[in-house]
Amino acid sequence: AFLLPTRPPRHCRGREVGMSGIWRSRGRRRSKGPAAPWRRHLPQVIVASLVTAITGATLQLQKLASLDSAGRQYARESYADKSAFLVPFALSKAVCNLLVGGLADRFGRKRVAVAGFGVGILAPIIVLGAPTHSERGWSAVVFSSLFLGAMQGLSWTAMILTMMDLCGPAARGFASGLSETIGYTAIAVFANVYGSIERDAVTCAWSNGSGPAPGSECLARSGGECAVSDDWKSQCLGECVCEGYTREPFHAQIALLLVGLATCAFVLRESLFVAERERVGGGGGGDAGTKGLMSGIAMSDLRGVRRGTPLFDDDDDARDAVGAGRTNRTDGAGGRSDDLDGYAADTNAAEDGRDDRDVDVPADRATLTGEESAWAGFVRTSFTNRSLAVVCLAGFCANFETGLAWGLIATWARDVMGLGGRERDFFTACYSFVKGLSQLLAGMMSDRIGRKAPIILGLLGGAAALLVAAVGAGWRGRVSVGVGVSPEELKQLQFGYLVLSGVLLGFFTGLMYPVLAAAAADHSPRSGFAASVGTVRFWRDVGYAMGLPVAALADASSTETALVFVACLMLIAGAAVFAGYVEASFGGYGVRTSEPAYSRVDEVVIGTNAVDDRTGRSGSPARGFDSGDRHVVARRTSANYSGT
């Protein structure tokens, strides 16, 4: 010991050297660990946010233009006719959401987003090429929503999956909430943009050139005015006709779609393998060989790897054991075994009398390879897994409410209550903005407290919001206000209750909106979580289509009756989630519950000899692919549905 110098040589100062770190830097800062994944990928998070905002903006422009043109330009009278565009929109968006998970896993998030914008451009082209006042014109508006729904299902869902990739499994709620917040904030902002376009581009005139007939109800309600969109009254249907709804808003929409397409094609980067890079390289802390391997993998390099199967195991304990030159296995006597023979030793462990706690090789090939057919994933998410089934029900109810806010309530406010375009747009903006803002908070909160509470609270609160709209603004104020008020005062009070219901509906719907995707990922295998998210979003978006039968119910009875009916359905759905949903591990905080873990054996194709993938021993170079004979290594992924 006395031969050792009292201080390190000058060239060794400031770092650890030799003999297990005898000398250590006196001023060395303690490592803070790797930065959060979203910080490391911040530029691409911003790009994905921009694409999401463009997606939401294009939706708002076409939705409001279709809704207002129904009565003012195409003389549609009933709620069902005016809400008809929601049905093809809902069905195409739902089907695309069902398919987008598998497509995104197979072809990548970027390609799916580019395809979505390419399909979406057809929507404004169809409307711009259609007649402006005939039955064919309205049919073109309804038909164009088919392509809008496909674009929303492909591009928006691809961006949510991209956000989840970039933010990591520990922040899935935050990622989903951030994406939805940005999208719905853009929807809120573009409600006012649409209002400005409408006031500047839309003009109205009497169809007969002379005005309404003397003594008619149209004359009494309109005062003989028919110059701008707010002069139009439902009593003047077919007499006061407006133009411009199918021109300027769709010109703006096609410009936004082109910007989004260019952004996805030239700026957005593929995020499909970001999660694998994070697990292997530690977010920038991995060795050059590992990072070089992962950065060099392209879509065409995956012919030898089963689709949807992780390239590397994430068993942290095993990886730590590798650094110590051993594996964490025990023998029959309870001692530790240093066997590194890999897969062969694992599969024969039971014959050797050892406790095989590492690898279970099932007879089912689907479990062995980690593959799951699209139909099997759909059935598992929709019906087999009880927790996922009630999540699908909650999603269905969430867009049931959204379809009411977009269609029935918005039409009721402007065409029946007589509110102006500014008031209707303000209600729409309040709903969308509060919904977007609450989603970010809800996503972050659910990562800490779980998914069940936000979903239940969202359903119950949404039911209360619909009752506020029905009782407060409905029945001409007889329930909430009473009698003896002037028509102008009644309109102001109805507007106040309507805004209150919009804020409440947006807040409570936003509480559960991002949690649905995160809950689907929690209860799904890592290799198929995108497909489960797509299935949940499928059932969620089918809820838009329910706007049509509810509008038919409003035509047959009253708007208030339809709102009360939907509120009752929300209460029933909340009770179903309370009884049927079981929390899984969530958010990476290490919370484990009674929900069984999803265990499978993944199949990885490597070069030369079969090895234990976690150790990299026995013939095949670690962290690399060889051009020799290809063998299959089966290994168990010891992770539950959340992927933690």
XYZ file of C-alpha atoms in Angstrom:
644
model
C 0.000 0.000 0.000
C 2.905 2.398 0.774
C 4.090 2.035 -2.833
C 0.905 3.666 -4.147
C 1.209 7.357 -4.915
C -0.752 9.743 -2.746
C -2.518 11.286 -5.721
C -3.059 10.180 -9.310
C -0.781 11.277 -12.135
C -1.718 14.481 -13.904
C -2.979 12.684 -17.015
C -5.349 10.617 -14.851
C -6.870 13.427 -12.849
C -10.558 14.117 -13.303
C -11.587 10.518 -14.038
C -11.602 7.047 -12.531
C -8.664 4.823 -13.454
C -7.207 1.465 -12.545
C -7.736 -1.006 -9.728
C -11.505 -0.752 -9.439
C -11.501 3.000 -9.225
C -8.969 3.725 -6.438
C -8.718 7.312 -7.600
C -11.923 9.247 -8.142
C -12.499 12.778 -9.241
C -13.003 15.145 -6.338
C -15.173 17.531 -8.309
C -17.086 15.029 -10.385
C -20.813 15.718 -10.644
C -23.194 12.943 -9.778
C -24.998 11.602 -12.828
C -28.644 12.595 -13.057
C -29.506 9.650 -15.303
C -30.811 9.802 -18.835
C -33.199 12.545 -19.814
C -36.867 11.806 -20.365
C -37.489 10.249 -23.792
C -39.623 13.154 -25.010
C -36.771 15.552 -24.241
C -34.331 13.512 -26.294
C -36.789 13.461 -29.202
C -38.129 17.002 -28.785
C -37.739 18.071 -32.457
C -39.801 15.126 -33.641
C -42.357 15.706 -30.870
C -42.800 19.218 -32.261
C -43.196 17.884 -35.804
C -45.790 15.336 -34.687
C -47.613 18.103 -32.800
C -47.704 20.256 -35.936
C -49.137 17.397 -37.987
C -51.781 16.758 -35.311
C -52.756 20.432 -35.277
C -53.176 20.447 -39.060
C -55.318 17.321 -38.813
C -57.625 18.962 -36.275
C -57.846 22.202 -38.270
C -58.954 20.443 -41.456
C -61.624 18.589 -39.491
C -63.132 21.767 -38.051
C -63.279 23.606 -41.357
C -65.149 20.849 -43.159
C -67.398 19.982 -40.221
C -68.746 23.509 -39.700
C -69.013 24.203 -43.434
C -71.030 20.998 -43.920
C -73.273 21.757 -40.953
C -74.089 25.325 -42.033
C -74.462 24.579 -45.723
C -77.053 21.875 -45.004
C -79.905 24.308 -44.377
C -78.654 27.576 -45.824
C -77.305 26.344 -49.148
C -78.903 22.930 -49.751
C -82.255 23.447 -47.954
C -82.024 20.419 -45.656
C -84.708 20.651 -42.989
C -84.478 17.849 -40.424
C -81.799 17.220 -37.812
C -81.155 13.819 -39.388
C -80.465 15.327 -42.817
C -78.177 17.976 -41.395
C -76.216 15.385 -39.389
C -76.013 12.853 -42.241
C -72.365 13.687 -42.997
C -71.369 12.280 -39.590
C -72.246 8.700 -40.621
C -69.703 8.152 -43.457
C -67.188 10.171 -41.467
C -67.663 7.930 -38.422
C -67.617 4.628 -40.292
C -64.541 5.369 -42.383
C -62.661 6.787 -39.407
C -63.604 3.772 -37.296
C -62.513 1.250 -39.933
C -59.219 3.057 -40.492
C -58.602 3.137 -36.753
C -59.201 -0.592 -36.670
C -56.652 -1.189 -39.436
C -54.127 1.494 -38.587
C -52.535 -0.417 -35.707
C -51.473 -3.333 -37.885
C -50.550 -1.026 -40.758
C -48.444 1.173 -38.483
C -46.648 -1.867 -37.069
C -45.992 -3.291 -40.525
C -45.203 -0.230 -42.636
C -44.340 2.364 -40.011
C -46.078 5.416 -38.566
C -44.731 7.814 -41.172
C -46.035 5.930 -44.191
C -49.489 5.627 -42.625
C -49.587 9.378 -41.927
C -48.536 10.191 -45.498
C -51.224 7.870 -46.857
C -53.794 9.553 -44.613
C -53.072 13.018 -45.956
C -53.039 11.677 -49.496
C -56.539 10.265 -49.018
C -57.740 13.390 -47.215
C -56.970 15.657 -50.165
C -59.801 13.944 -52.057
C -62.396 15.434 -49.659
C -62.087 19.108 -50.686
C -61.537 18.143 -54.338
C -64.898 16.323 -54.408
C -66.735 19.257 -52.821
C -65.102 21.894 -55.004
C -66.065 19.967 -58.131
C -69.736 19.489 -57.125
C -72.764 21.711 -57.921
C -73.600 24.352 -55.333
C -77.410 24.144 -55.113
C -78.613 20.740 -56.272
C -79.201 17.407 -54.588
C -75.961 16.220 -56.132
C -74.108 18.976 -54.330
C -75.292 17.886 -50.888
C -74.578 14.245 -51.738
C -71.015 15.252 -52.637
C -70.618 17.017 -49.271
C -71.803 13.910 -47.421
C -69.652 11.612 -49.568
C -66.545 13.748 -49.073
C -66.735 13.188 -45.324
C -65.868 9.542 -46.061
C -62.361 10.619 -47.103
C -62.115 13.105 -44.248
C -62.835 10.302 -41.788
C -60.231 8.052 -43.405
C -57.655 10.820 -43.193
C -58.457 11.446 -39.527
C -58.289 7.752 -38.681
C -54.970 7.189 -40.408
C -53.060 10.390 -39.710
C -54.255 11.272 -36.203
C -53.892 7.728 -34.885
C -50.446 7.473 -36.482
C -49.450 10.654 -34.655
C -50.727 9.288 -31.342
C -48.655 6.148 -31.847
C -45.693 8.327 -32.787
C -46.112 10.338 -29.594
C -46.237 7.138 -27.547
C -43.069 5.920 -29.270
C -41.250 9.179 -28.606
C -42.398 9.577 -24.983
C -41.852 5.970 -23.921
C -44.084 3.462 -22.119
C -43.789 5.306 -18.797
C -45.647 8.312 -20.230
C -48.297 6.844 -22.496
C -51.047 8.853 -20.839
C -49.030 12.034 -21.231
C -48.298 11.221 -24.886
C -51.914 10.488 -25.742
C -53.112 13.528 -23.803
C -50.585 15.812 -25.470
C -51.629 14.672 -28.941
C -55.331 15.063 -28.231
C -54.798 18.427 -26.524
C -52.947 19.842 -29.500
C -55.518 18.505 -31.952
C -58.534 19.836 -30.089
C -56.875 23.163 -29.375
C -56.452 23.523 -33.137
C -60.117 22.594 -33.564
C -61.070 25.346 -31.090
C -58.886 27.951 -32.792
C -60.217 27.097 -36.236
C -63.797 27.521 -35.084
C -63.029 31.248 -35.006
C -61.056 31.006 -38.250
C -64.085 29.431 -39.887
C -66.297 32.192 -38.497
C -64.093 34.821 -40.133
C -64.168 32.940 -43.446
C -67.958 32.647 -43.260
C -68.483 36.342 -42.611
C -66.162 37.309 -45.485
C -67.018 34.702 -48.125
C -70.680 33.726 -47.622
C -73.460 35.830 -49.132
C -77.222 35.238 -49.079
C -80.116 36.336 -51.282
C -83.819 35.623 -51.825
C -84.317 32.783 -54.260
C -87.250 34.554 -55.984
C -85.443 37.881 -56.099
C -88.238 39.789 -54.368
C -88.370 38.521 -50.791
C -90.796 36.493 -48.660
C -94.534 36.608 -49.114
C -96.386 39.256 -47.103
C -97.715 37.944 -43.807
C -95.575 34.825 -43.895
C -93.738 33.490 -40.865
C -90.486 33.918 -42.769
C -91.122 37.636 -43.113
C -92.012 37.927 -39.435
C -88.859 36.182 -38.254
C -86.363 37.612 -40.743
C -87.733 41.133 -41.118
C -87.175 40.817 -44.846
C -83.376 40.601 -44.429
C -81.349 38.018 -46.347
C -77.849 39.337 -46.992
C -75.516 37.478 -44.627
C -75.546 34.074 -42.986
C -76.959 35.319 -39.676
C -80.019 36.717 -41.512
C -81.052 33.189 -42.442
C -83.904 31.693 -40.382
C -85.210 28.157 -40.404
C -88.656 29.518 -41.366
C -87.092 30.823 -44.588
C -85.821 27.413 -45.710
C -85.484 27.370 -49.490
C -86.369 31.079 -49.777
C -83.239 32.651 -48.315
C -80.329 30.853 -50.000
C -76.649 31.333 -49.179
C -73.539 30.658 -51.261
C -69.869 30.251 -50.460
C -69.890 27.443 -47.892
C -68.423 24.988 -50.379
C -65.731 27.307 -51.703
C -63.461 29.307 -49.375
C -63.471 26.912 -46.380
C -62.456 24.046 -48.668
C -59.778 26.129 -50.367
C -58.250 26.694 -46.928
C -58.638 23.007 -46.140
C -56.783 21.810 -49.232
C -53.924 24.220 -48.480
C -53.593 22.801 -44.965
C -53.677 19.247 -46.290
C -50.831 19.967 -48.696
C -48.747 21.439 -45.865
C -49.438 18.384 -43.724
C -48.547 16.013 -46.536
C -45.237 17.778 -47.151
C -44.422 17.797 -43.428
C -45.059 14.063 -43.083
C -43.120 13.220 -46.233
C -40.016 15.356 -45.702
C -39.753 16.329 -42.014
C -41.368 13.595 -39.936
C -39.098 10.650 -39.117
C -40.095 7.066 -38.503
C -40.535 6.339 -34.784
C -41.347 2.633 -34.929
C -37.976 1.550 -33.523
C -37.470 4.401 -31.081
C -38.719 2.304 -28.177
C -36.302 -0.497 -29.038
C -33.429 1.975 -29.272
C -34.375 3.344 -25.862
C -34.407 -0.089 -24.251
C -31.129 -1.204 -25.808
C -29.117 1.984 -25.939
C -30.494 3.625 -22.827
C -31.415 6.825 -24.596
C -28.017 7.884 -25.698
C -26.053 6.010 -23.093
C -25.658 2.780 -25.028
C -22.508 1.645 -26.725
C -21.722 2.537 -30.296
C -22.309 -0.990 -31.540
C -25.831 -1.112 -30.181
C -26.748 2.340 -31.431
C -25.177 1.658 -34.772
C -27.170 -1.526 -35.134
C -30.499 0.063 -34.240
C -29.939 3.187 -36.296
C -29.054 1.044 -39.287
C -32.234 -1.039 -39.241
C -34.619 -0.081 -42.014
C -38.048 -1.420 -42.872
C -36.526 -3.666 -45.528
C -34.124 -5.202 -42.977
C -36.928 -6.902 -41.067
C -37.682 -9.789 -43.405
C -36.038 -12.174 -40.963
C -37.822 -10.896 -37.866
C -41.428 -11.631 -37.111
C -43.569 -8.549 -37.542
C -44.595 -6.927 -34.300
C -41.946 -8.734 -32.245
C -39.406 -6.675 -30.253
C -35.884 -6.980 -31.529
C -34.385 -7.099 -28.052
C -35.527 -8.317 -24.690
C -36.071 -5.710 -22.024
C -35.341 -7.912 -19.037
C -33.314 -5.448 -17.025
C -32.334 -8.005 -14.420
C -30.916 -10.303 -17.079
C -29.077 -7.442 -18.744
C -27.542 -6.444 -15.417
C -26.541 -10.039 -14.861
C -24.769 -10.053 -18.212
C -22.523 -7.267 -17.031
C -21.502 -9.452 -14.120
C -20.889 -12.441 -16.395
C -23.765 -14.585 -15.090
C -27.476 -15.186 -15.458
C -30.028 -15.061 -12.660
C -31.049 -18.672 -12.518
C -31.268 -21.012 -9.600
C -30.616 -24.671 -9.349
C -32.719 -27.242 -7.579
C -30.924 -26.672 -4.292
C -31.609 -22.987 -4.337
C -28.106 -22.029 -5.398
C -27.249 -19.793 -8.313
C -26.364 -21.360 -11.628
C -23.809 -19.875 -13.978
C -25.145 -21.776 -16.959
C -24.889 -19.673 -20.076
C -25.877 -22.241 -22.619
C -28.910 -20.191 -23.577
C -32.086 -21.514 -24.990
C -31.162 -25.210 -24.948
C -30.308 -25.120 -21.276
C -33.499 -23.200 -20.484
C -35.808 -25.589 -22.282
C -34.182 -28.597 -20.645
C -34.137 -27.073 -17.184
C -37.040 -29.169 -15.935
C -35.306 -32.368 -17.057
C -32.175 -31.337 -15.189
C -34.155 -30.915 -11.989
C -33.773 -27.135 -11.942
C -36.511 -24.571 -11.437
C -37.324 -23.201 -14.899
C -38.384 -19.675 -14.073
C -36.923 -18.078 -17.149
C -38.418 -19.587 -20.274
C -41.697 -21.421 -20.846
C -42.159 -22.758 -24.350
C -45.881 -23.224 -25.040
C -47.284 -25.537 -27.637
C -49.342 -22.747 -29.191
C -47.403 -21.274 -32.107
C -49.214 -17.938 -31.837
C -47.927 -17.608 -28.279
C -44.462 -18.868 -29.273
C -43.954 -16.316 -31.997
C -45.839 -13.424 -30.398
C -48.008 -13.190 -33.512
C -51.698 -12.393 -33.236
C -54.051 -12.190 -36.167
C -56.007 -8.996 -36.723
C -59.280 -10.770 -36.008
C -57.904 -12.344 -32.814
C -56.732 -8.933 -31.606
C -60.094 -7.392 -32.406
C -61.969 -10.124 -30.521
C -59.595 -9.942 -27.565
C -59.932 -6.174 -27.283
C -63.665 -5.977 -27.958
C -65.041 -9.000 -26.124
C -62.578 -11.424 -24.501
C -60.731 -9.066 -22.165
C -63.334 -7.604 -19.830
C -61.317 -4.500 -19.024
C -60.763 -3.713 -22.691
C -64.428 -4.398 -23.472
C -65.624 -1.722 -21.053
C -62.935 0.624 -22.368
C -64.438 0.144 -25.847
C -67.879 0.935 -24.409
C -66.560 4.082 -22.746
C -64.948 5.186 -26.004
C -68.205 4.603 -27.862
C -70.007 6.834 -25.355
C -67.281 9.496 -25.516
C -67.821 10.144 -29.215
C -71.539 9.660 -28.792
C -71.336 12.874 -26.767
C -68.951 14.474 -29.242
C -71.300 13.678 -32.133
C -74.110 15.407 -30.241
C -71.984 18.505 -29.626
C -70.886 18.645 -33.278
C -74.236 17.904 -34.871
C -77.445 18.074 -32.886
C -76.554 20.689 -30.263
C -74.760 22.985 -32.718
C -77.695 22.854 -35.156
C -80.194 23.293 -32.335
C -78.352 26.383 -31.089
C -78.158 28.225 -34.402
C -81.177 27.072 -36.379
C -83.753 26.634 -33.593
C -82.724 28.906 -30.724
C -81.770 31.600 -33.218
C -78.242 32.201 -31.934
C -75.855 33.914 -34.336
C -72.806 32.410 -35.951
C -70.454 34.034 -33.433
C -72.376 32.538 -30.501
C -72.506 29.089 -32.067
C -68.801 29.208 -32.921
C -68.028 30.360 -29.368
C -69.913 27.363 -27.963
C -68.005 25.034 -30.302
C -64.679 26.636 -29.414
C -65.383 26.394 -25.677
C -66.198 22.716 -25.974
C -63.116 21.918 -28.065
C -60.666 24.105 -26.132
C -61.667 22.824 -22.693
C -61.691 19.277 -24.028
C -58.186 19.717 -25.403
C -56.806 21.357 -22.253
C -58.262 18.753 -19.903
C -56.846 15.896 -21.947
C -53.246 16.792 -21.211
C -53.962 16.968 -17.486
C -55.995 13.765 -17.584
C -53.291 11.861 -19.441
C -50.612 12.891 -16.951
C -52.907 12.205 -14.001
C -53.824 8.743 -15.253
C -50.140 7.807 -15.422
C -50.086 8.256 -11.644
C -53.517 7.295 -10.303
C -54.657 4.820 -12.958
C -57.186 4.817 -15.779
C -60.401 3.788 -14.039
C -61.223 6.959 -12.101
C -60.872 9.408 -15.043
C -63.025 7.212 -17.294
C -65.832 6.899 -14.748
C -65.729 10.577 -13.851
C -65.800 11.509 -17.543
C -68.922 9.437 -18.206
C -70.825 10.690 -15.157
C -69.800 14.297 -15.733
C -70.771 14.085 -19.402
C -74.241 12.909 -18.408
C -74.574 15.902 -16.064
C -73.459 18.281 -18.847
C -76.133 16.968 -21.220
C -78.757 17.441 -18.519
C -77.600 21.041 -18.063
C -78.118 21.644 -21.790
C -81.555 19.995 -21.803
C -82.905 21.527 -18.613
C -81.140 24.884 -18.710
C -81.325 25.823 -22.393
C -84.194 23.553 -23.435
C -87.949 23.702 -23.201
C -87.705 27.421 -23.971
C -86.420 28.136 -20.477
C -89.612 27.112 -18.708
C -87.729 24.794 -16.344
C -84.659 26.900 -15.565
C -85.880 30.467 -16.117
C -89.653 30.330 -15.897
C -92.034 32.632 -17.688
C -92.247 36.385 -17.940
C -88.912 37.119 -19.653
C -88.481 38.832 -22.985
C -87.362 36.841 -26.037
C -84.003 38.611 -26.034
C -83.390 37.871 -22.363
C -84.450 34.265 -22.909
C -81.948 33.924 -25.747
C -79.134 35.265 -23.587
C -79.992 32.888 -20.747
C -80.192 29.956 -23.123
C -76.818 30.908 -24.562
C -75.306 31.021 -21.059
C -76.608 27.560 -20.171
C -75.450 26.238 -23.521
C -71.907 27.543 -22.979
C -71.890 26.091 -19.463
C -72.939 22.708 -20.795
C -70.287 22.940 -23.526
C -67.542 23.672 -20.979
C -68.664 20.829 -18.719
C -69.072 18.414 -21.613
C -65.648 19.306 -22.989
C -63.976 18.965 -19.586
C -65.461 15.616 -18.651
C -65.128 14.136 -22.135
C -61.500 15.283 -22.145
C -60.903 13.508 -18.839
C -61.437 10.101 -20.402
C -60.470 10.717 -24.035
C -56.680 10.194 -23.792
C -57.025 7.643 -21.025
C -58.802 5.247 -23.395
C -55.749 4.794 -25.624
C -53.453 4.488 -22.610
C -55.764 1.892 -21.009
C -55.781 -0.094 -24.242
C -51.980 -0.096 -24.271
C -51.880 -1.110 -20.603
C -53.909 -4.261 -21.242
C -52.183 -5.293 -24.473
C -48.999 -7.151 -25.396
C -46.171 -4.832 -26.338
C -45.883 -6.287 -29.818
C -49.590 -5.636 -30.464
C -50.485 -2.586 -28.442
C -50.941 -0.493 -31.581
C -53.614 -2.909 -32.810
C -55.416 -2.733 -29.459
C -55.321 1.058 -29.504
C -56.755 0.969 -33.023
C -59.593 -1.329 -31.925
C -60.546 0.926 -29.019
C -60.488 3.928 -31.336
C -62.660 1.969 -33.787
C -65.440 1.565 -31.238
C -64.923 5.115 -30.058
C -65.417 6.541 -33.528
C -68.451 4.391 -34.253
C -70.048 6.592 -31.606
C -70.029 9.514 -34.070
C -72.524 7.629 -36.217
C -74.993 7.569 -33.345
C -75.541 11.252 -33.983
C -77.879 10.260 -36.819
C -80.351 8.051 -34.865
C -80.303 10.517 -31.974
C -81.058 13.314 -34.442
C -83.936 11.198 -35.783
C -85.172 10.823 -32.192
C -85.000 14.597 -31.808
C -87.031 15.004 -35.024
C -89.647 12.565 -33.743
C -89.891 14.006 -30.226
C -87.693 16.930 -29.177
C -84.051 17.822 -28.767
C -84.429 17.853 -25.002
C -85.763 14.290 -24.956
C -82.841 13.084 -27.044
C -80.330 14.738 -24.690
C -81.913 13.176 -21.594
C -81.910 9.769 -23.287
C -78.188 9.977 -24.065
C -77.458 11.173 -20.510
C -79.078 8.001 -19.167
C -76.889 5.890 -21.446
C -73.803 7.658 -20.088
C -74.794 6.783 -16.521
C -75.213 3.115 -17.459
C -71.807 3.087 -19.171
C -70.189 4.608 -16.078
C -71.641 1.840 -13.925
C -70.326 -0.780 -16.373
C -66.777 0.633 -16.200
C -66.940 0.723 -12.397
C -67.938 -2.927 -12.271
C -65.837 -4.309 -15.122
C -62.519 -2.468 -15.376
C -59.440 -3.778 -13.546
C -56.342 -1.627 -13.309
C -53.178 -2.953 -14.910
C -49.637 -1.794 -14.348
C -49.535 1.747 -15.641
C -47.159 4.533 -16.435
C -43.976 2.762 -15.418
C -44.387 3.582 -11.731
C -44.113 -0.053 -10.793
C -47.696 -0.475 -9.617
C -48.796 -4.081 -9.909
C -52.337 -5.300 -9.439
C -54.313 -8.488 -9.789
C -54.527 -8.154 -13.567
C -52.558 -11.145 -14.924
C -49.363 -10.443 -16.796
C -49.137 -11.173 -20.481
C -46.287 -13.596 -21.029
C -45.187 -14.806 -24.402
C -42.132 -16.199 -26.097
C -40.802 -13.918 -28.776
C -39.035 -15.243 -31.855
C -35.840 -13.577 -32.981
C -33.802 -14.567 -36.026
C -30.064 -14.199 -35.605
C -26.933 -15.459 -37.273
C -24.980 -18.688 -36.689
C -25.733 -20.528 -33.461
C -28.731 -20.271 -31.163
C -27.864 -18.219 -28.138
C -29.417 -16.643 -25.104
C -30.239 -13.202 -26.560
C -29.642 -11.466 -23.251
C -26.073 -12.684 -22.961
C -24.911 -12.630 -26.557
C -22.760 -15.717 -25.988
C -22.216 -18.890 -27.976
C -20.948 -18.222 -31.440
C -22.995 -15.258 -32.601
C -21.528 -11.792 -32.229
C -23.371 -9.841 -29.572
C -25.643 -7.056 -30.736
C -25.214 -7.918 -34.364
C -26.512 -9.922 -37.294
C -24.389 -12.434 -39.166
C -24.835 -13.739 -42.689
C -24.479 -17.381 -41.620
C -27.173 -19.978 -41.088
C -30.267 -18.496 -39.523
C -31.577 -20.051 -36.350
C -34.490 -19.179 -34.161
C -34.072 -18.284 -30.542
C -37.199 -18.424 -28.398
C -37.206 -16.344 -25.275
C -39.807 -15.155 -22.889
C -40.720 -11.533 -22.523
C -41.384 -11.109 -18.829
C -43.612 -8.076 -19.088
C -47.231 -7.435 -18.367
C -49.656 -5.802 -20.778
C -48.316 -2.321 -20.162
C -44.912 -3.168 -21.544
C -43.102 -2.180 -18.371
